[in-house]
Amino acid sequence: MAAVSLSVSIVKPLADRVFVKVSASEEKTAGGIFLPDNAKEKPQVGEVVQIGPGKRNEDGSRQELEVKIGDKVLYSKYAGTDIKLGSDEYVLLSEKDILAVVS
Protein backbone atom coordinates (compact mmCIF):
# COMPACT_ATOMS: atom_id res chain seq x y z
CA MET A 1 0.00 0.00 0.00
CA ALA A 2 1.38 3.36 -1.02
CA ALA A 3 1.33 6.49 1.11
CA VAL A 4 0.95 9.91 -0.52
CA SER A 5 1.27 13.41 0.93
CA LEU A 6 -0.73 16.07 -0.95
CA SER A 7 -1.05 19.82 -0.64
CA VAL A 8 -4.51 20.28 -2.21
CA SER A 9 -7.85 21.31 -0.78
CA ILE A 10 -10.26 19.10 -2.77
CA VAL A 11 -10.01 15.43 -3.70
CA LYS A 12 -12.75 14.14 -6.03
CA PRO A 13 -12.74 10.34 -6.36
CA LEU A 14 -13.49 8.74 -9.73
CA ALA A 15 -15.80 5.80 -10.57
CA ASP A 16 -16.57 3.68 -7.48
CA ARG A 17 -13.81 5.15 -5.30
CA VAL A 18 -14.49 6.46 -1.78
CA PHE A 19 -12.42 9.03 0.16
CA VAL A 20 -12.45 8.24 3.88
CA LYS A 21 -11.09 10.28 6.81
CA VAL A 22 -9.33 7.83 9.12
CA SER A 23 -10.45 7.77 12.76
CA ALA A 24 -7.80 8.47 15.38
CA SER A 25 -5.92 5.41 16.62
CA GLU A 26 -5.89 4.41 20.27
CA GLU A 27 -3.37 6.36 22.36
CA LYS A 28 -3.18 3.79 25.17
CA THR A 29 -4.02 0.16 25.89
CA ALA A 30 -6.94 -1.07 27.99
CA GLY A 31 -4.48 -1.40 30.89
CA GLY A 32 -3.52 2.28 30.65
CA ILE A 33 -0.12 1.95 28.94
CA PHE A 34 0.55 4.76 26.45
CA LEU A 35 1.60 3.56 23.00
CA PRO A 36 4.39 5.14 20.94
CA ASP A 37 3.52 6.05 17.32
CA ASN A 38 5.33 3.04 15.85
CA ALA A 39 3.38 0.58 18.07
CA LYS A 40 -0.07 1.90 17.19
CA GLU A 41 -2.15 -0.26 14.92
CA LYS A 42 -3.66 1.41 11.85
CA PRO A 43 -7.39 1.97 12.41
CA GLN A 44 -9.83 0.36 9.99
CA VAL A 45 -12.72 2.73 10.71
CA GLY A 46 -13.33 6.12 9.18
CA GLU A 47 -15.90 8.59 7.93
CA VAL A 48 -16.77 8.93 4.24
CA VAL A 49 -15.99 12.51 3.18
CA GLN A 50 -16.26 12.20 -0.61
CA ILE A 51 -17.56 9.61 -3.09
CA GLY A 52 -17.18 9.07 -6.81
CA PRO A 53 -20.07 9.11 -9.28
CA GLY A 54 -20.27 5.31 -9.40
CA LYS A 55 -19.13 2.49 -11.63
CA ARG A 56 -20.32 2.41 -15.26
CA ASN A 57 -22.63 -0.45 -16.27
CA GLU A 58 -22.42 -2.14 -19.67
CA ASP A 59 -25.19 0.14 -21.02
CA GLY A 60 -23.20 3.25 -19.99
CA SER A 61 -25.34 4.21 -17.00
CA ARG A 62 -23.81 4.70 -13.56
CA GLN A 63 -24.37 2.30 -10.67
CA GLU A 64 -24.96 4.33 -7.50
CA LEU A 65 -22.68 3.64 -4.53
CA GLU A 66 -24.12 2.01 -1.40
CA VAL A 67 -22.34 4.42 0.96
CA LYS A 68 -22.92 8.15 1.25
CA ILE A 69 -21.01 11.11 2.63
CA GLY A 70 -21.08 11.07 6.44
CA ASP A 71 -21.30 7.27 6.80
CA LYS A 72 -18.91 5.71 9.31
CA VAL A 73 -17.39 2.64 7.63
CA LEU A 74 -15.20 -0.36 8.43
CA TYR A 75 -12.75 -1.17 5.63
CA SER A 76 -10.17 -3.87 4.84
CA LYS A 77 -6.87 -3.53 6.70
CA TYR A 78 -4.55 -3.28 3.69
CA ALA A 79 -6.99 -1.62 1.26
CA GLY A 80 -6.56 1.62 -0.63
CA THR A 81 -3.96 4.34 -0.70
CA ASP A 82 -3.06 6.31 2.42
CA ILE A 83 -3.17 10.08 1.86
CA LYS A 84 -2.06 12.82 4.24
CA LEU A 85 -3.62 16.29 3.85
CA GLY A 86 -2.11 18.67 6.39
CA SER A 87 -2.31 16.87 9.74
CA ASP A 88 -5.32 14.70 8.75
CA GLU A 89 -5.03 11.15 7.44
CA TYR A 90 -7.30 9.76 4.72
CA VAL A 91 -7.56 6.60 2.67
CA LEU A 92 -8.76 6.43 -0.94
CA LEU A 93 -10.29 3.04 -1.63
CA SER A 94 -12.67 1.18 -3.90
CA GLU A 95 -16.22 0.62 -2.64
CA LYS A 96 -15.64 -3.15 -2.72
CA ASP A 97 -13.01 -2.73 0.04
CA ILE A 98 -15.64 -1.37 2.45
CA LEU A 99 -16.82 -4.19 4.71
CA ALA A 100 -19.64 -2.50 6.64
CA VAL A 101 -21.33 0.73 7.62
CA VAL A 102 -21.10 1.11 11.41
CA SER A 103 -22.87 3.41 13.84
Coordinates of C-alpha atoms in Angstrom, one line a residue:
M1 CA 0.0 0.0 0.0
A2 CA 1.4 3.4 -1.0
A3 CA 1.3 6.5 1.1
V4 CA 0.9 9.9 -0.5
S5 CA 1.3 13.4 0.9
L6 CA -0.7 16.1 -1.0
S7 CA -1.0 19.8 -0.6
V8 CA -4.5 20.3 -2.2
S9 CA -7.8 21.3 -0.8
I10 CA -10.3 19.1 -2.8
V11 CA -10.0 15.4 -3.7
K12 CA -12.7 14.1 -6.0
P13 CA -12.7 10.3 -6.4
L14 CA -13.5 8.7 -9.7
A15 CA -15.8 5.8 -10.6
D16 CA -16.6 3.7 -7.5
R17 CA -13.8 5.2 -5.3
V18 CA -14.5 6.5 -1.8
F19 CA -12.4 9.0 0.2
V20 CA -12.4 8.2 3.9
K21 CA -11.1 10.3 6.8
V22 CA -9.3 7.8 9.1
S23 CA -10.5 7.8 12.8
A24 CA -7.8 8.5 15.4
S25 CA -5.9 5.4 16.6
E26 CA -5.9 4.4 20.3
E27 CA -3.4 6.4 22.4
K28 CA -3.2 3.8 25.2
T29 CA -4.0 0.2 25.9
A30 CA -6.9 -1.1 28.0
G31 CA -4.5 -1.4 30.9
G32 CA -3.5 2.3 30.6
I33 CA -0.1 2.0 28.9
F34 CA 0.6 4.8 26.5
L35 CA 1.6 3.6 23.0
P36 CA 4.4 5.1 20.9
D37 CA 3.5 6.0 17.3
N38 CA 5.3 3.0 15.8
A39 CA 3.4 0.6 18.1
K40 CA -0.1 1.9 17.2
E41 CA -2.2 -0.3 14.9
K42 CA -3.7 1.4 11.9
P43 CA -7.4 2.0 12.4
Q44 CA -9.8 0.4 10.0
V45 CA -12.7 2.7 10.7
G46 CA -13.3 6.1 9.2
E47 CA -15.9 8.6 7.9
V48 CA -16.8 8.9 4.2
V49 CA -16.0 12.5 3.2
Q50 CA -16.3 12.2 -0.6
I51 CA -17.6 9.6 -3.1
G52 CA -17.2 9.1 -6.8
P53 CA -20.1 9.1 -9.3
G54 CA -20.3 5.3 -9.4
K55 CA -19.1 2.5 -11.6
R56 CA -20.3 2.4 -15.3
N57 CA -22.6 -0.5 -16.3
E58 CA -22.4 -2.1 -19.7
D59 CA -25.2 0.1 -21.0
G60 CA -23.2 3.3 -20.0
S61 CA -25.3 4.2 -17.0
R62 CA -23.8 4.7 -13.6
Q63 CA -24.4 2.3 -10.7
E64 CA -25.0 4.3 -7.5
L65 CA -22.7 3.6 -4.5
E66 CA -24.1 2.0 -1.4
V67 CA -22.3 4.4 1.0
K68 CA -22.9 8.1 1.3
I69 CA -21.0 11.1 2.6
G70 CA -21.1 11.1 6.4
D71 CA -21.3 7.3 6.8
K72 CA -18.9 5.7 9.3
V73 CA -17.4 2.6 7.6
L74 CA -15.2 -0.4 8.4
Y75 CA -12.8 -1.2 5.6
S76 CA -10.2 -3.9 4.8
K77 CA -6.9 -3.5 6.7
Y78 CA -4.6 -3.3 3.7
A79 CA -7.0 -1.6 1.3
G80 CA -6.6 1.6 -0.6
T81 CA -4.0 4.3 -0.7
D82 CA -3.1 6.3 2.4
I83 CA -3.2 10.1 1.9
K84 CA -2.1 12.8 4.2
L85 CA -3.6 16.3 3.9
G86 CA -2.1 18.7 6.4
S87 CA -2.3 16.9 9.7
D88 CA -5.3 14.7 8.8
E89 CA -5.0 11.2 7.4
Y90 CA -7.3 9.8 4.7
V91 CA -7.6 6.6 2.7
L92 CA -8.8 6.4 -0.9
L93 CA -10.3 3.0 -1.6
S94 CA -12.7 1.2 -3.9
E95 CA -16.2 0.6 -2.6
K96 CA -15.6 -3.1 -2.7
D97 CA -13.0 -2.7 0.0
I98 CA -15.6 -1.4 2.5
L99 CA -16.8 -4.2 4.7
A100 CA -19.6 -2.5 6.6
V101 CA -21.3 0.7 7.6
V102 CA -21.1 1.1 11.4
S103 CA -22.9 3.4 13.8

